[in-house]
């Protein structure tokens, strides 16, 4: 019998991104991702409550090192990520087209996502000057207010699978926070491709963690988790947002409601202000 030249393609398995690694869900579950026409596109891991806890633990472990880096260093790391996003432009365009975007619109979204990432990277060494201040006080003291990162941010990503994702992740990490992201449920593939970019960049493991699966299952556990300091509801459906806000009140999390996709407010909302008094030397 003649040997056939046909070969079976090696299908990609889309996994979670936790602590810089790509594990499958501990539950062993996955779900089908369809393209815009309803055809099979891929299987993606369906994260569980345990996966969410692991992701929060990885984000907390990475927070000290990431927040302790100089703003200049954080900015350089984000610039490098933008270079790598540009290098994968074709792959992102294909994934956005599979999600239903027209060819021209997909290319425009990738370009805008890269430009937005660069814009946020440029803020790394400017936030302290804009958000901080030297305060006039009555007495022989210097009084300074300086911004510091909040901590671990849980993000429910929008369904805009790349631009929306960049719009919530970049401001969280450029300001020194770490994050756990629940990716777009119907179109998670660009989020995992972004995770592959982050894994091969200079970004330390655990700074960004990506979970794929059901928002309604994962978001409540993140909202009520006592080691999460802030909650971004950018992609939370209206019927879920109210209960998430109530759960977030358990440890007085900062809650970001859906708003403008880009702007300094998305960074300053994830900062705490530290005020220092220092006596004037004689």
Short mmCIF file of C-alpha atoms in Angstrom, two decimals:
data_model
loop_
_atom_site.label_atom_id
_atom_site.label_comp_id
_atom_site.label_asym_id
_atom_site.label_seq_id
_atom_site.Cartn_x
_atom_site.Cartn_y
_atom_site.Cartn_z
CA UNK A 1 0.00 0.00 0.00
CA UNK A 2 1.40 3.41 -0.94
CA UNK A 3 2.20 5.65 1.98
CA UNK A 4 -0.03 8.72 2.11
CA UNK A 5 1.56 12.15 2.20
CA UNK A 6 -1.36 13.49 4.23
CA UNK A 7 -0.68 14.30 7.86
CA UNK A 8 -2.82 15.14 10.82
CA UNK A 9 -2.35 18.67 12.14
CA UNK A 10 -1.24 19.12 15.74
CA UNK A 11 -4.21 20.83 17.32
CA UNK A 12 -3.50 23.42 19.94
CA UNK A 13 -4.78 22.93 23.47
CA UNK A 14 -5.76 26.24 25.08
CA UNK A 15 -4.84 26.13 28.76
CA UNK A 16 -4.98 28.51 31.70
CA UNK A 17 -2.14 30.90 32.55
CA UNK A 18 -1.28 30.86 36.26
CA UNK A 19 2.00 31.88 37.86
CA UNK A 20 3.80 32.02 34.52
CA UNK A 21 2.84 28.43 33.60
CA UNK A 22 0.09 26.91 31.44
CA UNK A 23 -1.75 24.30 33.49
CA UNK A 24 -4.97 22.55 32.55
CA UNK A 25 -7.88 23.13 34.88
CA UNK A 26 -7.54 21.03 38.02
CA UNK A 27 -11.12 19.92 37.39
CA UNK A 28 -10.17 18.44 34.03
CA UNK A 29 -13.01 20.35 32.36
CA UNK A 30 -12.98 22.12 29.02
CA UNK A 31 -15.56 23.82 26.84
CA UNK A 32 -16.01 24.25 23.11
CA UNK A 33 -15.16 27.58 21.49
CA UNK A 34 -17.03 28.15 18.23
CA UNK A 35 -16.25 30.59 15.45
CA UNK A 36 -18.67 33.31 14.36
CA UNK A 37 -20.53 30.84 12.09
CA UNK A 38 -21.03 28.31 14.87
CA UNK A 39 -18.31 25.95 13.67
CA UNK A 40 -15.85 24.25 16.02
CA UNK A 41 -12.78 26.37 16.63
CA UNK A 42 -11.02 24.97 19.71
CA UNK A 43 -11.37 23.50 23.18
CA UNK A 44 -10.51 25.84 26.05
CA UNK A 45 -9.90 24.95 29.68
CA UNK A 46 -12.87 25.63 31.96
CA UNK A 47 -11.37 27.01 35.14
CA UNK A 48 -12.73 26.05 38.56
CA UNK A 49 -12.90 27.71 41.96
CA UNK A 50 -9.60 25.98 42.85
CA UNK A 51 -7.95 27.44 39.74
CA UNK A 52 -9.19 30.90 40.76
CA UNK A 53 -7.67 30.45 44.23
CA UNK A 54 -4.37 29.34 42.70
CA UNK A 55 -4.36 32.38 40.42
CA UNK A 56 -4.96 34.76 43.35
CA UNK A 57 -2.15 33.06 45.26
CA UNK A 58 0.22 33.49 42.31
CA UNK A 59 -0.75 37.15 41.94
CA UNK A 60 -0.19 37.80 45.66
CA UNK A 61 3.20 36.09 45.56
CA UNK A 62 4.29 38.23 42.60
CA UNK A 63 2.99 41.51 44.01
CA UNK A 64 5.93 42.40 46.25
CA UNK A 65 8.55 42.00 43.57
CA UNK A 66 6.53 43.71 40.84
CA UNK A 67 5.39 46.69 42.91
CA UNK A 68 8.97 47.08 44.19
CA UNK A 69 10.44 47.53 40.73
CA UNK A 70 11.25 51.00 39.54
CA UNK A 71 8.61 52.64 37.35
CA UNK A 72 11.22 52.92 34.60
CA UNK A 73 11.81 49.17 34.68
CA UNK A 74 8.07 48.42 34.56
CA UNK A 75 7.74 50.74 31.59
CA UNK A 76 10.57 49.00 29.73
CA UNK A 77 8.98 45.60 30.32
CA UNK A 78 5.65 46.84 28.96
CA UNK A 79 7.36 48.33 25.90
CA UNK A 80 8.94 44.93 25.23
CA UNK A 81 5.51 43.30 25.44
CA UNK A 82 4.24 45.79 22.84
CA UNK A 83 7.07 44.77 20.51
CA UNK A 84 6.08 41.14 20.88
CA UNK A 85 2.40 41.91 20.31
CA UNK A 86 3.39 43.59 17.06
CA UNK A 87 5.35 40.48 16.08
CA UNK A 88 2.25 38.30 16.52
CA UNK A 89 -0.05 40.64 14.64
CA UNK A 90 -1.02 38.03 12.03
CA UNK A 91 -2.06 35.47 14.64
CA UNK A 92 -4.19 37.98 16.54
CA UNK A 93 -5.87 39.08 13.29
CA UNK A 94 -6.76 35.46 12.48
CA UNK A 95 -8.23 34.91 15.95
CA UNK A 96 -10.29 38.09 15.79
CA UNK A 97 -11.59 37.15 12.34
CA UNK A 98 -12.61 33.76 13.69
CA UNK A 99 -14.53 35.60 16.41
CA UNK A 100 -16.48 37.48 13.76
CA UNK A 101 -14.47 40.61 12.95
CA UNK A 102 -14.03 41.61 9.32
CA UNK A 103 -10.47 41.48 7.98
CA UNK A 104 -9.96 45.24 8.01
CA UNK A 105 -11.61 45.67 11.40
CA UNK A 106 -9.52 42.87 12.90
CA UNK A 107 -6.28 44.47 11.73
CA UNK A 108 -7.40 47.86 13.03
CA UNK A 109 -8.24 46.38 16.44
CA UNK A 110 -4.83 44.73 16.75
CA UNK A 111 -3.07 47.97 15.80
CA UNK A 112 -5.14 49.96 18.29
CA UNK A 113 -4.46 47.38 21.02
CA UNK A 114 -0.70 47.65 20.46
CA UNK A 115 -0.87 51.46 20.42
CA UNK A 116 -2.90 51.47 23.63
CA UNK A 117 -0.40 49.16 25.34
CA UNK A 118 2.41 51.55 24.35
CA UNK A 119 0.39 54.51 25.64
CA UNK A 120 -0.01 52.90 29.04
CA UNK A 121 3.66 51.85 29.12
CA UNK A 122 4.61 55.50 28.74
CA UNK A 123 2.78 56.35 31.96
CA UNK A 124 4.90 54.07 34.14
CA UNK A 125 7.40 56.75 35.19
CA UNK A 126 4.93 59.64 35.09
CA UNK A 127 2.15 58.46 37.41
CA UNK A 128 3.90 59.53 40.60
CA UNK A 129 4.37 63.07 39.30
CA UNK A 130 0.76 63.40 38.14
CA UNK A 131 -1.02 61.56 40.96
CA UNK A 132 1.29 62.64 43.80
CA UNK A 133 1.78 66.06 45.36
CA UNK A 134 3.74 68.14 47.82
CA UNK A 135 1.17 69.54 50.25
CA UNK A 136 1.30 72.93 52.02
CA UNK A 137 1.01 72.49 55.79
CA UNK A 138 1.12 74.81 58.77
CA UNK A 139 4.21 73.82 60.68
CA UNK A 140 7.87 72.91 60.25
CA UNK A 141 7.19 69.85 58.09
CA UNK A 142 7.47 68.60 54.56
CA UNK A 143 4.27 66.80 53.56
CA UNK A 144 4.20 64.51 50.52
CA UNK A 145 1.41 62.39 49.05
CA UNK A 146 2.62 59.54 46.82
CA UNK A 147 0.64 56.89 44.92
CA UNK A 148 1.14 53.21 45.65
CA UNK A 149 -0.44 50.14 43.99
CA UNK A 150 -3.54 48.67 45.59
CA UNK A 151 -2.51 44.99 45.34
CA UNK A 152 -4.23 42.10 43.58
CA UNK A 153 -6.90 43.12 41.05
CA UNK A 154 -9.57 40.69 39.79
CA UNK A 155 -10.76 41.61 36.30
CA UNK A 156 -13.83 40.47 34.40
CA UNK A 157 -12.63 41.17 30.87
CA UNK A 158 -14.91 42.65 28.19
CA UNK A 159 -16.05 40.65 25.18
CA UNK A 160 -13.86 42.79 22.94
CA UNK A 161 -11.33 39.97 22.99
CA UNK A 162 -8.07 41.88 22.44
CA UNK A 163 -8.58 45.64 22.67
CA UNK A 164 -10.90 45.32 25.65
CA UNK A 165 -8.46 42.94 27.33
CA UNK A 166 -5.49 45.27 26.82
CA UNK A 167 -7.60 48.17 28.11
CA UNK A 168 -8.06 46.50 31.51
CA UNK A 169 -4.78 44.60 31.94
CA UNK A 170 -2.26 47.29 30.95
CA UNK A 171 -3.44 49.98 33.43
CA UNK A 172 -3.56 47.43 36.24
CA UNK A 173 0.03 46.27 35.87
CA UNK A 174 1.72 49.50 34.77
CA UNK A 175 0.73 50.99 38.12
CA UNK A 176 2.42 48.13 40.00
CA UNK A 177 -0.58 45.89 40.69
CA UNK A 178 -0.90 42.21 39.82
CA UNK A 179 -4.08 40.74 38.38
CA UNK A 180 -6.30 37.73 37.76
CA UNK A 181 -8.30 38.02 34.55
CA UNK A 182 -11.46 36.13 33.62
CA UNK A 183 -11.18 36.17 29.82
CA UNK A 184 -14.01 36.73 27.36
CA UNK A 185 -16.23 33.66 27.57
CA UNK A 186 -17.24 33.34 23.90
CA UNK A 187 -13.85 34.46 22.47
CA UNK A 188 -11.03 33.46 24.86
CA UNK A 189 -8.34 32.63 22.29
CA UNK A 190 -6.76 36.12 22.02
CA UNK A 191 -6.43 36.15 25.83
CA UNK A 192 -4.40 32.93 25.81
CA UNK A 193 -2.29 34.18 22.91
CA UNK A 194 -1.63 37.34 24.93
CA UNK A 195 -0.65 35.09 27.85
CA UNK A 196 1.87 33.33 25.58
CA UNK A 197 3.35 36.75 24.77
CA UNK A 198 3.59 37.60 28.47
CA UNK A 199 5.15 34.22 29.29
CA UNK A 200 8.02 34.81 26.85
CA UNK A 201 8.55 38.46 27.80
CA UNK A 202 10.37 39.88 30.81
CA UNK A 203 7.16 40.06 32.85
CA UNK A 204 7.60 38.02 36.06
CA UNK A 205 5.35 35.00 36.46
CA UNK A 206 2.19 35.69 38.43
CA UNK A 207 1.87 39.39 37.55
CA UNK A 208 -0.88 38.51 35.07
CA UNK A 209 -2.96 35.33 35.41
CA UNK A 210 -5.60 34.38 32.84
CA UNK A 211 -8.59 32.12 33.51
CA UNK A 212 -10.91 30.88 30.78
CA UNK A 213 -14.34 29.52 31.56
CA UNK A 214 -17.70 30.67 32.86
CA UNK A 215 -17.90 34.20 34.24
CA UNK A 216 -20.92 33.36 36.35
CA UNK A 217 -18.93 30.59 38.05
CA UNK A 218 -15.56 32.32 38.53
CA UNK A 219 -16.36 35.99 39.15
CA UNK A 220 -18.29 35.51 42.44
CA UNK A 221 -15.38 33.63 44.02
CA UNK A 222 -12.93 36.35 42.98
CA UNK A 223 -15.28 39.09 44.18
CA UNK A 224 -15.55 37.51 47.63
CA UNK A 225 -11.90 36.43 47.92
CA UNK A 226 -10.34 38.12 50.95
CA UNK A 227 -6.91 38.41 49.32
CA UNK A 228 -8.21 40.36 46.31
CA UNK A 229 -7.96 44.12 46.80
CA UNK A 230 -9.84 45.49 43.78
CA UNK A 231 -12.46 44.32 41.30
CA UNK A 232 -12.81 45.56 37.71
CA UNK A 233 -16.30 44.88 36.33
CA UNK A 234 -15.52 46.02 32.76
CA UNK A 235 -16.97 42.86 31.23
CA UNK A 236 -19.49 41.83 33.88
CA UNK A 237 -23.06 41.47 32.56
CA UNK A 238 -25.63 43.68 34.24
CA UNK A 239 -27.42 40.76 35.89
CA UNK A 240 -24.18 39.70 37.60
CA UNK A 241 -22.56 43.05 38.43
CA UNK A 242 -24.80 43.87 41.39
CA UNK A 243 -24.11 40.63 43.26
CA UNK A 244 -20.38 41.00 42.55
CA UNK A 245 -20.36 44.46 44.09
CA UNK A 246 -22.10 43.11 47.19
CA UNK A 247 -19.56 40.29 47.49
CA UNK A 248 -16.69 42.76 47.06
CA UNK A 249 -17.86 44.70 50.10
CA UNK A 250 -16.67 41.86 52.34
CA UNK A 251 -13.16 43.29 52.54
CA UNK A 252 -13.92 46.78 51.16
CA UNK A 253 -12.48 46.10 47.71
CA UNK A 254 -12.18 48.96 45.29
CA UNK A 255 -14.74 48.39 42.53
CA UNK A 256 -14.33 49.76 39.02
CA UNK A 257 -17.58 49.94 37.11
CA UNK A 258 -17.66 49.85 33.30
CA UNK A 259 -16.50 53.18 31.91
CA UNK A 260 -14.12 54.67 29.34
CA UNK A 261 -11.82 52.06 27.78
CA UNK A 262 -8.72 54.23 28.08
CA UNK A 263 -7.56 57.05 30.29
CA UNK A 264 -5.51 57.90 33.35
CA UNK A 265 -8.57 57.22 35.53
CA UNK A 266 -8.20 53.47 34.93
CA UNK A 267 -4.74 53.67 36.55
CA UNK A 268 -5.44 56.10 39.39
CA UNK A 269 -8.51 54.06 40.42
CA UNK A 270 -6.10 51.23 41.29
CA UNK A 271 -3.75 53.35 43.40
CA UNK A 272 -3.69 54.12 47.11
CA UNK A 273 -2.32 57.43 48.38
CA UNK A 274 0.36 57.42 51.08
CA UNK A 275 1.02 60.70 52.87
CA UNK A 276 4.34 61.20 54.62
CA UNK A 277 5.22 63.93 57.11
CA UNK A 278 8.89 64.79 57.51
CA UNK A 279 10.27 67.41 59.90
CA UNK A 280 12.21 70.27 58.39
CA UNK A 281 15.84 70.01 59.47
CA UNK A 282 17.35 72.90 61.45
#
